Coordinates of C-alpha atoms and ligand atoms in Angstrom, one line a residue:
X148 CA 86.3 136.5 168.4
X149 CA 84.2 138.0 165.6
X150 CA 85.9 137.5 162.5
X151 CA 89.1 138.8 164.2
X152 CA 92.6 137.3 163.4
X153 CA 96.2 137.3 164.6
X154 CA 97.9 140.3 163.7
X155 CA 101.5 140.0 163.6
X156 CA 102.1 143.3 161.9
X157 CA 104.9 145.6 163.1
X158 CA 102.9 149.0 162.8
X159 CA 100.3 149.7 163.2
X160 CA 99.5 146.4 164.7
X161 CA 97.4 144.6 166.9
X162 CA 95.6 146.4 169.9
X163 CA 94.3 144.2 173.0
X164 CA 90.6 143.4 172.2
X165 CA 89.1 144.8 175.5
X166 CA 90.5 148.7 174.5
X167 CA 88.5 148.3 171.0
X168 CA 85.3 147.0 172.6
X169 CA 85.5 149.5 175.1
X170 CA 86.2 152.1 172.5
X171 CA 83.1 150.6 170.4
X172 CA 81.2 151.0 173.5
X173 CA 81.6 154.7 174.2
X174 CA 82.0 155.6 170.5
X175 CA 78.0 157.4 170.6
X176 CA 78.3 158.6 174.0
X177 CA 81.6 158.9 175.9
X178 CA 81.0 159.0 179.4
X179 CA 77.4 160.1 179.5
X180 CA 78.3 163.6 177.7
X181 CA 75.9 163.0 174.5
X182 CA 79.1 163.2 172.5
X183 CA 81.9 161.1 171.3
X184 CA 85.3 162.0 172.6
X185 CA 86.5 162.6 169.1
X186 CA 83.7 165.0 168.5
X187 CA 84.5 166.9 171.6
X188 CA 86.9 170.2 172.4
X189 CA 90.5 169.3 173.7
X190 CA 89.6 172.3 176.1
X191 CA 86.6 170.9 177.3
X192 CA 86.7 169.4 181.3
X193 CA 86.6 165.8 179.8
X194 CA 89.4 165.8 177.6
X195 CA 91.2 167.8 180.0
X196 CA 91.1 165.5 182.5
X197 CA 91.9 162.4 180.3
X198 CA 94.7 163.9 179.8
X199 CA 96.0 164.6 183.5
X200 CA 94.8 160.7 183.8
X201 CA 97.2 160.1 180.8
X202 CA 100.0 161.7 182.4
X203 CA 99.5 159.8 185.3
X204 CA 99.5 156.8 184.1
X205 CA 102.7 157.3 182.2
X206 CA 104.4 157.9 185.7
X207 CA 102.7 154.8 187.1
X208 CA 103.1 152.2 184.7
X209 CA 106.9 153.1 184.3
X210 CA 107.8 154.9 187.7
X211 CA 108.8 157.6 186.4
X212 CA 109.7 160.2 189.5
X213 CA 108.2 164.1 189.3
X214 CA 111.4 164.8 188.1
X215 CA 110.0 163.5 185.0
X216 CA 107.4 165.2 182.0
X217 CA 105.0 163.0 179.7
X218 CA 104.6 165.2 176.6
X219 CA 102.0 163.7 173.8
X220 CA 103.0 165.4 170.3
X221 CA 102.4 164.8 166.7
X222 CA 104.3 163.9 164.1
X223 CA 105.2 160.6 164.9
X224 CA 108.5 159.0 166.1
X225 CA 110.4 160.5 162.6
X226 CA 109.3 163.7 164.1
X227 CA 111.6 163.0 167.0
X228 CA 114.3 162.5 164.8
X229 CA 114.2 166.2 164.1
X230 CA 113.1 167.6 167.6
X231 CA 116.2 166.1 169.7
X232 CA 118.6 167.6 168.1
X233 CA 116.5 171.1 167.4
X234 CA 116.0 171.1 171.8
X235 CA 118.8 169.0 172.8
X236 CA 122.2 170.4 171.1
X237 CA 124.8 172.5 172.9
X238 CA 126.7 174.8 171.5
X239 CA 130.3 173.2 170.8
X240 CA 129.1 169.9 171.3
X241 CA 128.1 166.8 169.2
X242 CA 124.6 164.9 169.5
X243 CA 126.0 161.3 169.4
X244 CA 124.2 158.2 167.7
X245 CA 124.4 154.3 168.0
X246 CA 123.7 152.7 163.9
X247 CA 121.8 149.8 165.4
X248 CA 119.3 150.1 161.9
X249 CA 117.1 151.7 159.6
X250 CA 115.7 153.6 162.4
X251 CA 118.5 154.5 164.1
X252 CA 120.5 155.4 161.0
X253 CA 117.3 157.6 160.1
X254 CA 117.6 159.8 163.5
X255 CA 121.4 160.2 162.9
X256 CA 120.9 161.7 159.2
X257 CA 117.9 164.0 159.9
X258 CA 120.2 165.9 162.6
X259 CA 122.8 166.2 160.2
X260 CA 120.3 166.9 157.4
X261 CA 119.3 170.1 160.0
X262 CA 122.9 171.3 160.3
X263 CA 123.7 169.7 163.9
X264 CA 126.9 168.3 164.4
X265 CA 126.1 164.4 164.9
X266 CA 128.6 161.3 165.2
X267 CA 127.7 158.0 164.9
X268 CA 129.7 156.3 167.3
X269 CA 129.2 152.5 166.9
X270 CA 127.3 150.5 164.4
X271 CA 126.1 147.1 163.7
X272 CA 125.5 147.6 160.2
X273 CA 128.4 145.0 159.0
X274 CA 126.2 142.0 160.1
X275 CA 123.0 143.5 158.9
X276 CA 122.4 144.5 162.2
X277 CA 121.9 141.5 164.0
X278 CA 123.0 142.5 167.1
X279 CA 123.6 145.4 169.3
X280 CA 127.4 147.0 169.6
X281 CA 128.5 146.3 173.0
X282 CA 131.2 148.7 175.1
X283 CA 129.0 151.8 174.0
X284 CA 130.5 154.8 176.4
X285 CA 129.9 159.1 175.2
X286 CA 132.6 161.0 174.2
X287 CA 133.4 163.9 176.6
X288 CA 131.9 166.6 174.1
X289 CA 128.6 164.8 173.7
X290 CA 125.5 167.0 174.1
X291 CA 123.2 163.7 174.1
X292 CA 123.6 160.0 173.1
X293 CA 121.0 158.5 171.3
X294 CA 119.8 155.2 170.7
X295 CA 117.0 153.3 169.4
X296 CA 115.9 150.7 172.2
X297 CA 114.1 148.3 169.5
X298 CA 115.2 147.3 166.4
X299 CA 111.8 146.8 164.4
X300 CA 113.0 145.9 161.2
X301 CA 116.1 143.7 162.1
X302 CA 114.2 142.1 165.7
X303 CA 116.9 143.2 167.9
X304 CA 116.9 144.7 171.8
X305 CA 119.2 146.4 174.2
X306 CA 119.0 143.8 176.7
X307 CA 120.3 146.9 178.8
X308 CA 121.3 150.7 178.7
X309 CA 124.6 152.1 178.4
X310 CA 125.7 153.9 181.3
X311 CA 125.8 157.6 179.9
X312 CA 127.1 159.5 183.4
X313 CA 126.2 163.1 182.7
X314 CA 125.3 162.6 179.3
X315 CA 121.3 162.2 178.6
X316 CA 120.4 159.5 177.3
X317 CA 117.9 159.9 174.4
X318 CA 116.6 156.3 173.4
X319 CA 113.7 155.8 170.6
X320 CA 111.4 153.3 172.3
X321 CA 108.6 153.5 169.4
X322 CA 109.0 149.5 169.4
X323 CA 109.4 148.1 173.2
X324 CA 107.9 151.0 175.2
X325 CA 106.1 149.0 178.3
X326 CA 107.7 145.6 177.4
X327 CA 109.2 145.3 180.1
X328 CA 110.6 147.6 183.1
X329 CA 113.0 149.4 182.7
X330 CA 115.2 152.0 185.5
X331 CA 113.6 156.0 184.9
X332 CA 116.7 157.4 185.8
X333 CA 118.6 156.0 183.3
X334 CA 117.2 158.5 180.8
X335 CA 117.3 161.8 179.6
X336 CA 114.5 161.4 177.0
X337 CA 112.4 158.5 175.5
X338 CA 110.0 158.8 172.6
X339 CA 107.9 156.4 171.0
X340 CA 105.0 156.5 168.6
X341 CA 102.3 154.6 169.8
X342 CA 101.1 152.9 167.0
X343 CA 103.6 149.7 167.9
X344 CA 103.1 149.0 171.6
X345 CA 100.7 151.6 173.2
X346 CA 98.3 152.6 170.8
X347 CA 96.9 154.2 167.2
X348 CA 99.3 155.9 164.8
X349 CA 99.4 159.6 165.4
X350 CA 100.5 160.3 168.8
X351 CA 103.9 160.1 170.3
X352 CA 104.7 159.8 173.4
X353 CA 108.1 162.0 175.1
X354 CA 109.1 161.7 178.2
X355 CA 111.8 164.2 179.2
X356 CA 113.7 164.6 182.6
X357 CA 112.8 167.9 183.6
X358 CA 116.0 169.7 183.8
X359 CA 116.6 169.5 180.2
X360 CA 113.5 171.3 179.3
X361 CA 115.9 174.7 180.0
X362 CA 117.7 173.5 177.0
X363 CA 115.0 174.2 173.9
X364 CA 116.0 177.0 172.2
X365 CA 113.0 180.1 171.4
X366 CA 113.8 179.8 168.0
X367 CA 112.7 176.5 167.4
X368 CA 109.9 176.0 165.7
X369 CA 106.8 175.4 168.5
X370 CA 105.7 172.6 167.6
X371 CA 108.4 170.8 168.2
X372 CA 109.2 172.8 171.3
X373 CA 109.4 170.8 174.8
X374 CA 109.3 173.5 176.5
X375 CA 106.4 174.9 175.0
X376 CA 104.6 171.6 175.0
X377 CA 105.6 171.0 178.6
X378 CA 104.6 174.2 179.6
X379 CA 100.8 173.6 178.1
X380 CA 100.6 170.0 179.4
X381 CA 100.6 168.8 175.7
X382 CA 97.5 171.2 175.3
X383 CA 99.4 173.9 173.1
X384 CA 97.5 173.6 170.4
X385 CA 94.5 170.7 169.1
X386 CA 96.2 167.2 170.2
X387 CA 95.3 163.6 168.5
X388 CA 92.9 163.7 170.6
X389 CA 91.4 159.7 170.1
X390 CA 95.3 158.7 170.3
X391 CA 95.6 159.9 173.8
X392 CA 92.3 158.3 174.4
X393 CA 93.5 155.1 172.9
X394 CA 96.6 155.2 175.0
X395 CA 95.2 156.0 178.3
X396 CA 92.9 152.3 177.6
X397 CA 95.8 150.6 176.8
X398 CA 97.5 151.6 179.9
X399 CA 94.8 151.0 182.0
X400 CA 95.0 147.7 180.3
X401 CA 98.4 147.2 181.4
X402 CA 97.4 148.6 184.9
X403 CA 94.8 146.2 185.3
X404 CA 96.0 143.2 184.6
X405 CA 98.9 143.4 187.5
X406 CA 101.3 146.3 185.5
X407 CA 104.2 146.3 183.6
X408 CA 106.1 143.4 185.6
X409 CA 103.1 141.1 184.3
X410 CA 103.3 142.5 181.3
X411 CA 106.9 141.7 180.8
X412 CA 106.4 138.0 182.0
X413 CA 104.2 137.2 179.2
X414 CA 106.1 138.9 176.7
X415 CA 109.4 136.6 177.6
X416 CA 106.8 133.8 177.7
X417 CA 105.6 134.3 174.2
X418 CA 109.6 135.2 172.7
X419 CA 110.8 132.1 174.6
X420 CA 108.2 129.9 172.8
X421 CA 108.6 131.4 169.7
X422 CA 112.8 131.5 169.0
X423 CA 112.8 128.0 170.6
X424 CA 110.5 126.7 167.8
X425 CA 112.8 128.8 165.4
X426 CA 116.0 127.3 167.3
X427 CA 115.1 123.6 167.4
X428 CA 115.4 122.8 163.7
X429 CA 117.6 123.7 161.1
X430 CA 114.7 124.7 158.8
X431 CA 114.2 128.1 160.4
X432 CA 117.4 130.5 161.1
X433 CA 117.1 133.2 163.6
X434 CA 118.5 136.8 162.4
X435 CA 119.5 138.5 165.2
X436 CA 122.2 137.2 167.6
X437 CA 120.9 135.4 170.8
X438 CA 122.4 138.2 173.1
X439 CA 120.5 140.7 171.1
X440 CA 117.3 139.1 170.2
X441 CA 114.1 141.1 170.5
X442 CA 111.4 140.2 173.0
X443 CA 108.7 142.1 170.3
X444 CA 109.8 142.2 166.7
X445 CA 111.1 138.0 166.0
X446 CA 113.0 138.2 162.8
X447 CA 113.9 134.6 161.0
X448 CA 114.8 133.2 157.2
X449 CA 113.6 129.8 155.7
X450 CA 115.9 127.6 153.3
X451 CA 115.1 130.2 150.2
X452 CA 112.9 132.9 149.3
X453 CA 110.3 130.6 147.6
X454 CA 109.5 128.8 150.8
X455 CA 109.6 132.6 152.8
X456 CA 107.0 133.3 149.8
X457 CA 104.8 130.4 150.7
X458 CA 104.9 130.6 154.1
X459 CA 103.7 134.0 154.6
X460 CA 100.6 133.2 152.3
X461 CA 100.2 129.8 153.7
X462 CA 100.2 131.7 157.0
X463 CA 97.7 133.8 156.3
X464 CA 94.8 131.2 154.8
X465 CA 95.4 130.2 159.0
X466 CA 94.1 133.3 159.9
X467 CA 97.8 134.1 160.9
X468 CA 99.1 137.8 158.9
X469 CA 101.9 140.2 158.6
X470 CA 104.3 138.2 158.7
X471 CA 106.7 139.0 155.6
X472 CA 109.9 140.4 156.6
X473 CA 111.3 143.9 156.3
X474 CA 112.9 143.6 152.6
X475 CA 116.1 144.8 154.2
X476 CA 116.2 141.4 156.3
X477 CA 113.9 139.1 153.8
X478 CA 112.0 136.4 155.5
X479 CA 109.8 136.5 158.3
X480 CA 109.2 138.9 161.1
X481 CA 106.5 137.9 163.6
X482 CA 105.6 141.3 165.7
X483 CA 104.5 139.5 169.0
X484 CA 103.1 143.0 170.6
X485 CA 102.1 143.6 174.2
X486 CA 98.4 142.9 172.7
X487 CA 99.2 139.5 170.9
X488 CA 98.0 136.8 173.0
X489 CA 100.2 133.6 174.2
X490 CA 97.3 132.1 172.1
X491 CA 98.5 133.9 168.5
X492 CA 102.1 132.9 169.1
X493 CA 101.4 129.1 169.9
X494 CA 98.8 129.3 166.6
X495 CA 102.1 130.7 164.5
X496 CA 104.6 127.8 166.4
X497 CA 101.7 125.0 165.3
X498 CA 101.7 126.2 161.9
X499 CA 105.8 126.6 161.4
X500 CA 105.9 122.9 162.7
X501 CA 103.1 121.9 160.2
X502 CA 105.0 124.0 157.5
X503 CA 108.4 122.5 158.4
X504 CA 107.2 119.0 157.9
X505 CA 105.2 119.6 154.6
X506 CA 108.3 121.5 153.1
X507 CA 111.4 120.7 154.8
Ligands
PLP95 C1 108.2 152.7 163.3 C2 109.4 153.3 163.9 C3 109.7 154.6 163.7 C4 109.0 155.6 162.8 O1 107.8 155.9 163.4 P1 106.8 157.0 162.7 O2 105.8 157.2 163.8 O3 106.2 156.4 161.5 O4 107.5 158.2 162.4 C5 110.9 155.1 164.3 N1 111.6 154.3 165.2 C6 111.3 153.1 165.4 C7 112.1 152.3 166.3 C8 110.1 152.5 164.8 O5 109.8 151.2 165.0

């Protein structure tokens, strides 16, 4: 694998080996054009078209109905945090947030921070967020609910969606965006920067639900418009232009090896193995509850912090990195990505077994 090793690092992490070759391959010459894509206008016929493609593909690997707009912006998923509430609030009513973690927590103050009036309506923080509030319902003045779908930091998932009626449902998918299906018309709005799941850093991916397009304001600034963006097909002004070519491989990765169904199958595949090598001893101690547990971000603590200490650098002279835990959790936080082979996770379970016995 040329000197390559497994990446288990939550951001920007590990990208499926295929996407870089083929992006090594067309670096000099994308597509017969005498030009890299990166050296090439984002008005020009090529990029133009990799972009409808893009689009496309969005729709496809989800199902996302035409009632649905792919939007790729800058400024990351923190970004977001600000553009909800500066398109999404209604006059007289309250932009509504779950505290599920750092994250989370994070998109609630920057729309206060802005002057919107925000609510946080559950939270987890008590336990250190180790699992997701259950019971989760809008109030009848909410002008959106928000949530954040994947707990990076603390390694927990909604397992499913609240049922938000009229509500939109905003959900941060920066984390689990195509882990696994999910139902399109569930949402209002999901964001996600890429560089977890589906691509480089840089680009973020939106996906609104049409209708709410009529609610960004003229005022706003336009780069952070939907409307605007929408309006340009994400061509309003110069785009990360290698992230969207990035993303398109990675989805045509996903596409081509059978879709996001096959692509959730090995993901529960690689979790399973992992939190039932964390489960079967009493060395290793899961952090998030078992009805919450992540199926990307695997979160865990050893007997003390010296062990945690050795493990991670122990870990790594196996070829086996980014393992040390968010310092808000402490321990150990394997990132098993769509892009981390079965392979990487059963090298990490060999090691933790060899680790145990040495140590425990
Ligand atoms: C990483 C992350 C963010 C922050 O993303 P940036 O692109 O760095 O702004 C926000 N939300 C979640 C869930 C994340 O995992």
């Amino acid at each position: 694998m040329s000197g390559r090793i497994f990446n288990f690092s939550a951001g920007p992490a590990t990208l499926p080996l295929s996407v870089l070759e083929t992006i090594q391959a067309e670096m000099l010459d994308y597509k017969g054009q005498g030009m890299s894509l990166i050296e090439m206008s984002h008005r020009s016929k090529t990029f133009d078209a990799l972009t409808v493609e893009s689009e496309a593909l969005v729709r496809e690997i989800c199902g996302f109905s035409e009632d649905f707009q792919t939007l790729f912006v800058q400024g990351g998923a923190t970004g977001q945090f600000a553009a909800v509430p500066l398109n999404l609030s209604l006059e007289g009513k309250v932009g509504e947030y779950v505290n599920t973690g750092s994250w989370a927590n994070k998109a609630f103050k920057e729309a206060k921070q802005l002057g919107y009036a925000a609510r946080e309506v559950a939270s987890s923080a008590d336990t250190n967020h180790d699992h997701i509030p259950s019971g989760l319902k809008p109030g009848r003045d909410a002008a959106y609910f928000h949530v954040t779908s994947n707990n990076t930091i603390f390694g927990t998932q909604f397992q499913d969606f609240p049922e938000t009626g009229d509500v939109p449902l905003v959900v941060d998918m920066s984390s689990d965006f195509y882990c696994k299906r999910i139902d399109p018309g569930q949402f209002g709005l999901i964001y996600a920067g890429a560089q977890k799941n589906a691509g480089p850093s840089g680009v973020t991916i939106v996906v609104i639900r049409k209708d709410l397009l009529e609610r960004s304001p003229k005022s706003i600034p336009s780069i952070f418009n939907y409307k605007t963006f929408a309006e340009k097909n994400s061509l309003y002004n110069t785009p990360n232009t290698f992230g969207i070519y990035v993303v398109n491989l990675v989805m045509k990765w996903i596409r081509d090896q059978g879709g996001i169904d096959i692509v959730e199958k090995a993901n529960r595949a690689k979790a399973k193995t992992l939190y039932d090598a964390i489960d079967g001893t009493g060395f290793y101690k899961a952090h998030a509850r078992e009805d919450s547990r992540s199926l990307m971000n695997v979160t865990w603590r050893l007997p003390s912090e010296d062990l945690e200490k050795k493990f991670v650098s122990e870990a790594l002279e196996n070829d086996l990195s980014g393992l040390k835990g968010h310092r808000s959790v402490g321990g150990i936080r394997a990132s098993i990505y769509n892009a981390m082979p079965a392979a990487g996770v059963e090298a990490l379970v060999g090691f933790m077994r060899e680790f145990e016995r040495k140590n425990g």
